[in-house]
Short mmCIF file of C-alpha atoms in Angstrom, two decimals:
data_model
loop_
_atom_site.label_atom_id
_atom_site.label_comp_id
_atom_site.label_asym_id
_atom_site.label_seq_id
_atom_site.Cartn_x
_atom_site.Cartn_y
_atom_site.Cartn_z
CA MET A 1 91.16 136.05 164.22
CA THR A 2 92.10 139.04 166.41
CA THR A 3 89.65 141.91 166.12
CA GLY A 4 90.40 143.54 162.76
CA THR A 5 92.91 146.38 162.57
CA SER A 6 93.68 148.47 159.53
CA ASP A 7 96.89 146.51 158.90
CA GLY A 8 95.10 143.18 159.12
CA ASP A 9 92.34 144.37 156.83
CA LYS A 10 94.92 145.63 154.33
CA PHE A 11 96.72 142.29 154.36
CA PHE A 12 93.62 140.21 153.65
CA LYS A 13 92.46 142.74 151.04
CA ARG A 14 95.79 142.24 149.23
CA LEU A 15 95.41 138.48 149.54
CA ALA A 16 91.90 138.54 148.05
CA ASP A 17 92.99 140.88 145.26
CA SER A 18 95.96 138.68 144.33
CA LEU A 19 93.64 135.68 144.05
CA ASP A 20 91.10 137.63 141.98
CA GLN A 21 93.75 139.04 139.65
CA HIS A 22 95.77 135.79 139.36
CA GLY A 23 98.87 137.37 140.86
CA PHE A 24 98.96 135.04 143.87
CA VAL A 25 102.12 132.90 144.18
CA LYS A 26 101.87 131.43 147.69
CA LEU A 27 101.17 132.21 151.33
CA VAL A 28 103.38 130.98 154.17
CA LEU A 29 102.07 130.95 157.74
CA ALA A 30 104.81 130.71 160.38
CA LYS A 31 105.35 131.14 164.15
CA TYR A 32 102.52 128.79 165.01
CA ARG A 33 100.85 129.37 168.40
CA GLY A 34 98.04 126.83 168.35
CA PRO A 35 97.43 123.56 170.21
CA GLU A 36 99.39 121.19 167.93
CA PRO A 37 102.87 120.94 169.50
CA ASP A 38 104.78 119.68 166.44
CA LEU A 39 103.22 121.92 163.75
CA GLN A 40 105.89 124.19 162.27
CA ARG A 41 104.17 126.13 159.50
CA ALA A 42 101.51 126.03 156.81
CA THR A 43 101.98 126.74 153.10
CA VAL A 44 99.00 127.75 150.97
CA ARG A 45 98.93 127.44 147.18
CA ARG A 46 96.21 127.87 144.58
CA ILE A 47 95.52 124.72 142.55
CA GLN A 48 92.91 123.19 140.29
CA VAL A 49 91.14 120.08 141.59
CA ARG A 50 88.80 118.63 138.98
CA ASP A 51 88.61 122.06 137.30
CA ALA A 52 87.62 123.86 140.53
CA ASP A 53 89.65 126.73 142.04
CA THR A 54 91.06 125.40 145.28
CA LEU A 55 93.37 126.54 148.06
CA SER A 56 95.72 123.74 149.12
CA PHE A 57 96.91 124.01 152.73
CA VAL A 58 100.03 121.94 153.50
CA TYR A 59 100.61 121.73 157.27
CA THR A 60 104.25 120.88 157.93
CA HIS A 61 104.87 118.98 161.15
CA ARG A 62 108.22 117.72 162.41
CA THR A 63 107.85 114.27 160.84
CA ARG A 64 104.91 114.49 158.46
CA ASP A 65 102.84 116.72 156.22
CA VAL A 66 99.06 117.02 156.23
CA THR A 67 97.32 118.42 153.15
CA LYS A 68 93.85 119.91 153.23
CA ASN A 69 92.21 121.29 150.09
CA MET A 70 89.37 123.82 150.36
CA PRO A 71 87.27 125.66 147.76
CA LEU A 72 88.87 129.05 147.16
CA ALA A 73 86.15 131.10 148.88
CA ASP A 74 86.02 128.78 151.91
CA GLY A 75 89.80 128.76 152.20
CA LEU A 76 89.98 132.55 152.11
CA GLN A 77 87.25 132.80 154.76
CA SER A 78 89.11 130.31 156.98
CA LEU A 79 92.28 132.38 156.70
CA ARG A 80 90.42 135.55 157.65
CA GLU A 81 88.91 133.87 160.72
CA ARG A 82 91.86 131.88 162.09
CA ALA A 83 95.21 132.82 160.56
CA THR A 84 96.20 135.66 162.90
CA GLU A 85 94.96 133.71 165.90
CA LEU A 86 97.15 130.69 165.13
CA PHE A 87 100.21 132.22 163.42
CA GLY A 88 102.46 135.14 164.29
CA HIS A 89 103.89 135.68 160.81
CA LEU A 90 101.89 135.71 157.58
CA HIS A 91 103.95 136.09 154.39
CA LEU A 92 102.06 136.65 151.14
CA MET A 93 104.06 136.37 147.90
CA THR A 94 102.55 137.71 144.69
CA ARG A 95 103.97 138.41 141.26
CA HIS A 96 104.44 142.06 142.12
CA GLU A 97 104.94 142.38 145.87
CA ASP A 98 105.87 140.62 149.08
CA VAL A 99 103.46 141.38 151.93
CA GLN A 100 104.18 140.43 155.55
CA LEU A 101 101.86 140.69 158.51
CA MET A 102 103.47 140.32 161.93
CA VAL A 103 101.19 139.60 164.88
CA SER A 104 102.55 140.07 168.39
CA LYS A 105 101.50 137.84 171.25
CA LYS A 106 99.30 140.68 172.44
CA GLY A 107 97.59 140.82 169.06
CA GLN A 108 99.23 143.95 167.69
CA GLN A 109 99.51 143.72 163.88
CA THR A 110 102.19 145.28 161.71
CA LEU A 111 102.09 145.27 157.91
CA ARG A 112 105.17 145.45 155.70
CA VAL A 113 104.99 145.70 151.91
CA ALA A 114 107.91 145.49 149.48
CA ALA A 115 108.32 144.99 145.77
CA ALA A 116 108.71 141.32 144.90
CA ASP A 117 112.40 140.45 144.66
CA HIS A 118 112.57 137.37 142.47
CA GLU A 119 116.24 137.77 141.62
CA ALA A 120 117.63 136.25 144.79
CA ASP A 121 115.48 133.14 144.52
CA ASP A 122 116.32 132.78 140.83
CA ALA A 123 120.03 132.82 141.55
CA ALA A 124 119.73 130.37 144.43
CA ALA A 125 117.42 127.93 142.70
CA GLY A 126 118.47 128.35 139.10
CA HIS A 127 114.76 128.57 138.38
CA ASP A 128 112.30 131.33 137.47
CA ARG A 129 110.25 131.94 140.57
CA GLU A 130 107.38 133.30 138.53
CA LYS A 131 107.19 130.09 136.54
CA HIS A 132 104.72 127.68 138.06
CA ARG A 133 106.46 124.92 139.99
CA PHE A 134 104.69 121.63 140.32
CA VAL A 135 106.75 120.69 143.41
CA ASP A 136 107.34 123.05 146.31
CA LEU A 137 110.95 123.38 147.54
CA THR A 138 109.67 123.36 151.12
CA ARG A 139 108.37 119.78 150.86
CA PRO A 140 110.10 117.75 153.63
CA PHE A 141 110.80 114.71 151.42
CA LEU A 142 113.13 116.85 149.28
CA ALA A 143 115.33 117.52 152.31
CA ASP A 144 115.17 113.86 153.29
CA LEU A 145 116.41 112.84 149.83
CA GLY A 146 119.16 115.48 149.77
CA VAL A 147 117.64 117.76 147.12
CA THR A 148 117.33 120.65 149.60
CA THR A 149 118.97 121.59 152.87
CA ALA A 150 117.19 121.39 156.23
CA GLN A 151 116.30 125.07 155.63
CA HIS A 152 114.65 124.11 152.31
CA GLN A 153 117.30 125.73 150.14
CA LEU A 154 118.17 123.93 146.91
CA VAL A 155 121.49 122.08 147.11
CA PRO A 156 123.46 123.53 144.14
CA ALA A 157 124.64 120.10 143.00
CA MET A 158 120.99 119.02 142.74
CA ALA A 159 119.86 121.85 140.44
CA ARG A 160 119.60 119.57 137.41
CA LYS A 161 117.73 116.93 139.41
CA TRP A 162 115.33 119.62 140.65
CA LYS A 163 114.67 120.70 137.07
CA GLN A 164 114.07 117.09 136.07
CA ILE A 165 111.61 116.51 138.94
CA ASN A 166 109.52 119.52 137.98
CA LYS A 167 109.57 118.70 134.27
CA PHE A 168 108.51 115.12 134.97
CA VAL A 169 105.53 116.21 137.10
CA GLU A 170 104.63 118.81 134.47
CA VAL A 171 104.50 116.09 131.79
CA LEU A 172 102.43 113.86 134.10
CA ASP A 173 100.03 116.73 134.84
CA SER A 174 99.47 117.33 131.13
CA ALA A 175 98.99 113.62 130.46
CA LEU A 176 96.42 113.26 133.25
CA LYS A 177 94.35 116.13 131.88
CA ALA A 178 94.27 114.44 128.46
CA SER A 179 93.58 110.93 129.75
CA PRO A 180 90.56 108.98 131.03
CA LEU A 181 91.95 109.68 134.53
CA ARG A 182 91.20 113.41 134.34
CA ASP A 183 88.27 113.14 136.78
CA ALA A 184 89.44 110.08 138.71
CA LYS A 185 89.46 110.20 142.50
CA ALA A 186 91.94 107.33 142.86
CA VAL A 187 94.99 106.22 140.89
CA ARG A 188 97.40 103.25 140.93
CA VAL A 189 100.95 103.87 139.77
CA LEU A 190 103.87 101.52 139.12
CA ASP A 191 107.31 103.09 138.72
CA PHE A 192 109.93 100.63 137.49
CA GLY A 193 113.57 101.42 138.17
CA ALA A 194 112.65 103.89 140.93
CA GLY A 195 116.25 104.27 142.15
CA LYS A 196 116.49 106.68 145.07
CA GLY A 197 112.88 107.64 144.46
CA TYR A 198 113.18 111.33 143.55
CA LEU A 199 110.47 111.16 140.90
CA THR A 200 108.41 108.55 142.75
CA PHE A 201 108.14 110.75 145.85
CA ALA A 202 107.36 113.83 143.74
CA MET A 203 104.70 111.92 141.81
CA HIS A 204 102.96 110.78 145.01
CA ASP A 205 103.19 114.27 146.48
CA TYR A 206 101.60 115.78 143.36
CA LEU A 207 98.84 113.17 142.97
CA HIS A 208 97.92 113.05 146.65
CA GLY A 209 98.63 116.61 147.78
CA THR A 210 97.99 118.76 144.71
CA ARG A 211 95.28 116.80 142.90
CA GLY A 212 93.70 115.38 146.05
CA MET A 213 93.61 111.81 144.72
CA ASP A 214 93.79 108.57 146.64
CA ALA A 215 97.21 107.70 145.19
CA GLN A 216 98.69 104.24 145.55
CA VAL A 217 102.23 104.68 144.18
CA THR A 218 104.67 101.77 144.10
CA GLY A 219 108.32 102.08 143.17
CA VAL A 220 109.98 98.88 141.94
CA GLU A 221 113.77 98.71 142.19
CA LEU A 222 116.44 96.00 141.77
CA ARG A 223 118.72 97.33 144.52
CA GLU A 224 117.45 96.24 147.91
CA ASP A 225 119.37 98.98 149.76
CA MET A 226 117.49 101.62 147.73
CA VAL A 227 114.17 99.92 148.54
CA ARG A 228 114.94 100.07 152.27
CA LEU A 229 116.10 103.68 152.06
CA CYS A 230 112.99 104.83 150.20
CA ASN A 231 110.51 102.96 152.39
CA ALA A 232 112.11 104.48 155.49
CA ALA A 233 111.91 107.98 153.99
CA ALA A 234 108.25 107.47 153.01
CA GLN A 235 107.43 106.41 156.58
CA ARG A 236 109.33 109.33 158.12
CA ASN A 237 107.40 111.77 155.94
CA GLY A 238 104.02 110.18 156.61
CA MET A 239 103.37 109.51 152.91
CA ALA A 240 100.55 106.97 153.09
CA GLY A 241 100.05 105.05 149.85
CA LEU A 242 103.73 105.30 148.82
CA ALA A 243 105.73 102.06 148.98
CA PHE A 244 108.78 100.48 147.37
CA ARG A 245 109.37 96.84 146.40
CA HIS A 246 112.36 94.82 145.34
CA GLY A 247 111.81 93.45 141.85
CA ASP A 248 112.52 93.40 138.11
CA VAL A 249 110.13 94.49 135.37
CA ARG A 250 110.84 91.29 133.41
CA THR A 251 109.56 89.06 136.21
CA HIS A 252 107.14 91.37 138.02
CA ALA A 253 103.72 89.83 138.46
CA ARG A 254 101.03 91.51 136.38
CA GLU A 255 98.67 93.71 138.39
CA PRO A 256 96.07 96.42 137.69
CA VAL A 257 97.71 99.80 137.06
CA ASP A 258 96.53 103.21 135.86
CA VAL A 259 99.91 104.85 135.27
CA MET A 260 103.00 102.87 134.28
CA ILE A 261 106.43 104.56 134.53
CA ALA A 262 109.77 103.14 133.37
CA LEU A 263 112.70 105.54 133.27
CA HIS A 264 116.00 104.13 132.05
CA ALA A 265 114.93 100.52 131.80
CA CYS A 266 117.84 99.14 129.82
CA ASP A 267 117.28 97.84 126.28
CA ILE A 268 114.35 95.41 126.06
CA ALA A 269 113.38 96.00 129.71
CA THR A 270 111.56 99.05 128.34
CA ASP A 271 109.57 96.73 126.06
CA TYR A 272 108.61 94.53 129.01
CA ALA A 273 107.43 97.60 130.92
CA ILE A 274 105.34 98.87 127.99
CA ASP A 275 103.85 95.41 127.45
CA MET A 276 102.90 95.20 131.12
CA GLY A 277 101.31 98.66 130.99
CA ILE A 278 99.28 97.79 127.90
CA ARG A 279 98.08 94.45 129.29
CA ALA A 280 97.21 96.09 132.62
CA GLY A 281 95.06 98.64 130.82
CA ALA A 282 97.15 101.62 131.95
CA ALA A 283 95.69 104.97 130.90
CA ILE A 284 99.18 106.53 130.82
CA ILE A 285 102.55 104.97 129.96
CA MET A 286 105.71 107.04 130.39
CA CYS A 287 109.13 105.67 129.38
CA SER A 288 112.57 107.17 129.06
CA PRO A 289 114.43 104.41 127.16
CA CYS A 290 118.04 103.52 127.82
CA CYS A 291 120.28 101.48 125.49
CA HIS A 292 119.03 100.10 122.17
CA LYS A 293 120.89 96.84 121.69
CA GLN A 294 118.35 94.50 120.14
CA ILE A 295 117.88 96.15 116.74
CA ARG A 296 121.42 97.46 116.31
CA PRO A 297 123.02 94.21 115.01
CA GLN A 298 120.03 93.59 112.71
CA LEU A 299 120.93 96.75 110.77
CA LEU A 300 124.31 95.34 109.72
CA SER A 301 122.89 92.91 107.18
CA PRO A 302 123.37 93.87 103.48
CA HIS A 303 121.46 97.06 102.93
CA PRO A 304 121.73 100.26 100.87
CA LEU A 305 122.43 102.23 104.09
CA ARG A 306 125.33 100.01 105.17
CA PRO A 307 128.04 102.46 104.00
CA ILE A 308 126.49 105.12 106.26
CA LEU A 309 125.83 102.77 109.17
CA GLN A 310 129.45 101.53 109.20
CA HIS A 311 130.16 104.48 111.48
CA GLY A 312 129.31 103.46 115.03
CA ILE A 313 127.70 106.76 115.98
CA HIS A 314 125.35 106.59 112.98
CA LEU A 315 124.50 102.97 113.68
CA GLY A 316 123.65 103.81 117.29
CA GLN A 317 121.50 106.80 116.34
CA GLU A 318 119.64 104.80 113.69
CA ALA A 319 119.03 101.91 116.09
CA GLU A 320 117.69 104.29 118.72
CA MET A 321 115.36 106.04 116.27
CA LEU A 322 113.99 102.78 114.88
CA THR A 323 113.59 101.07 118.26
CA ASP A 324 111.66 103.95 119.80
CA GLY A 325 109.80 104.80 116.61
CA LEU A 326 108.48 101.26 116.37
CA ARG A 327 107.58 101.33 120.08
CA ALA A 328 105.50 104.44 119.45
CA LEU A 329 103.75 102.85 116.46
CA LEU A 330 103.04 99.67 118.41
CA LEU A 331 101.51 101.75 121.21
CA ASP A 332 99.39 103.56 118.61
CA SER A 333 98.19 100.18 117.36
CA GLN A 334 97.09 99.30 120.90
CA GLY A 335 94.81 102.31 121.32
CA TYR A 336 97.18 105.00 122.60
CA ASP A 337 98.01 108.49 121.37
CA THR A 338 101.80 108.50 121.52
CA GLN A 339 104.44 111.21 121.52
CA VAL A 340 108.23 110.90 121.42
CA PHE A 341 109.99 114.05 122.56
CA GLU A 342 113.08 115.44 124.27
CA PHE A 343 112.96 115.28 128.03
CA VAL A 344 115.25 117.09 130.48
CA ALA A 345 118.66 115.37 130.54
CA LEU A 346 118.84 113.14 133.59
CA GLU A 347 121.56 113.47 136.17
CA HIS A 348 123.69 110.44 135.36
CA THR A 349 123.12 109.94 131.64
CA SER A 350 122.91 111.83 128.37
CA LYS A 351 119.71 109.99 127.41
CA ASN A 352 116.88 112.50 127.39
CA LYS A 353 114.11 111.05 125.24
CA MET A 354 110.63 110.28 126.55
CA ILE A 355 107.87 108.13 125.10
CA LEU A 356 104.48 109.27 126.41
CA ALA A 357 101.38 107.23 125.59
CA VAL A 358 97.86 108.26 126.65
CA LYS A 359 94.91 105.91 126.20
CA ARG A 360 92.44 107.15 123.60
CA GLY A 361 88.85 107.80 124.57
CA GLN A 362 87.72 106.19 121.32
CA PRO A 363 89.75 103.37 119.68
CA LYS A 364 90.49 103.52 115.97
CA PRO A 365 91.40 100.81 113.45
CA ALA A 366 94.99 99.62 113.79
CA ASP A 367 95.37 98.16 110.29
CA GLU A 368 97.10 101.23 108.82
CA VAL A 369 99.60 101.46 111.68
CA LEU A 370 100.39 97.73 111.52
CA ALA A 371 101.01 98.06 107.76
CA GLN A 372 103.45 100.91 108.45
CA ILE A 373 105.29 98.74 110.97
CA ARG A 374 105.63 95.89 108.47
CA GLU A 375 106.88 98.28 105.78
CA ILE A 376 109.53 99.81 108.07
CA LYS A 377 110.74 96.41 109.23
CA ALA A 378 111.02 95.18 105.64
CA PHE A 379 112.92 98.26 104.49
CA TYR A 380 115.52 98.02 107.27
CA GLY A 381 115.67 94.23 107.38
CA ILE A 382 114.48 94.11 110.98
CA ARG A 383 113.57 90.56 111.90
CA GLU A 384 112.37 91.07 115.46
CA HIS A 385 111.31 93.85 117.81
CA CYS A 386 110.88 92.72 121.41
CA LEU A 387 107.70 94.69 122.12
CA GLU A 388 106.02 93.33 119.00
CA THR A 389 106.95 89.79 120.06
CA LEU A 390 105.60 90.33 123.59
CA LEU A 391 102.32 91.75 122.31
CA ALA A 392 101.86 88.82 119.95
CA ALA A 393 102.33 86.28 122.75
CA ALA A 394 99.19 84.77 124.25
#
């Protein structure tokens, strides 16, 4: 670092204070002057890695990102020693002020301080800047997938997708903290129905970059053109451990997995995904079901509710509630703590329900849950539920 001047000292004092007082949002280091020819900038965020305060440095190159996590004190010391030597523009964003330190090529330092202006970012991103984001808009894969522009501005038409990406990673973050994976250093993820890979890329970025895990994330997709597109994007962005395969959940070979994802697997494909996750010993199973065709016709047999269920909308709602309710109970019977809740509406569908199952630390007897399942099936005249059938198979 250039020999300290009052402006430089003031900048790093503000940085240290923002970290101490939990007002720190992020630090962006630009105008790189060091020996790496393709390095464009570095972004620094404060994260928790296995319950330790950590500074995460993401070095953005032309075709790849490199993440380095450092204990908070070590990271701050590194910034003090090297930041003004390697970068000509240091931009500190806190909850209350924006602080910029400009460093000329001759080493002259100029400090500028302004009140934090969150309004402009809120309007552009449709998102509260003060709210913690689990995915950074500057991540190169977002531009590659069309979520942001080349200048890392949110594409307006992708605002809902951006909200979905962040909500999904938020749910995953919460599930990991409650699961046996909370202290894991490595994780294996299968994502069925990956599509264009928005959530798959974000998941890998979060697991590998934010949590510092050795993340092996595989997206499985029926459309071969999407598989090719996603694999090419993963390679361009240097995302080691992220890969996409052509396949179908109903015929996919069983393999060890820690986190099983299936968003919008149609009808009983969701049951096949849950069954695979259970048999693979997954610590976390996340599903957003789509279509509920199997149970619907079973509800039309003579029944006291038939006059109500004669209306198609009621029949569909009842079939959805029963299908997913029984899925949750079956997961409970297999040693999971299960929640069914409203998820952010996805871009191309009105379906917004998520089933989240987290493996219990201590199993508990399943007899009571199995009795509840039998009672519900008898009351509604349900003869078969696909997941129950799959679980009963040898």
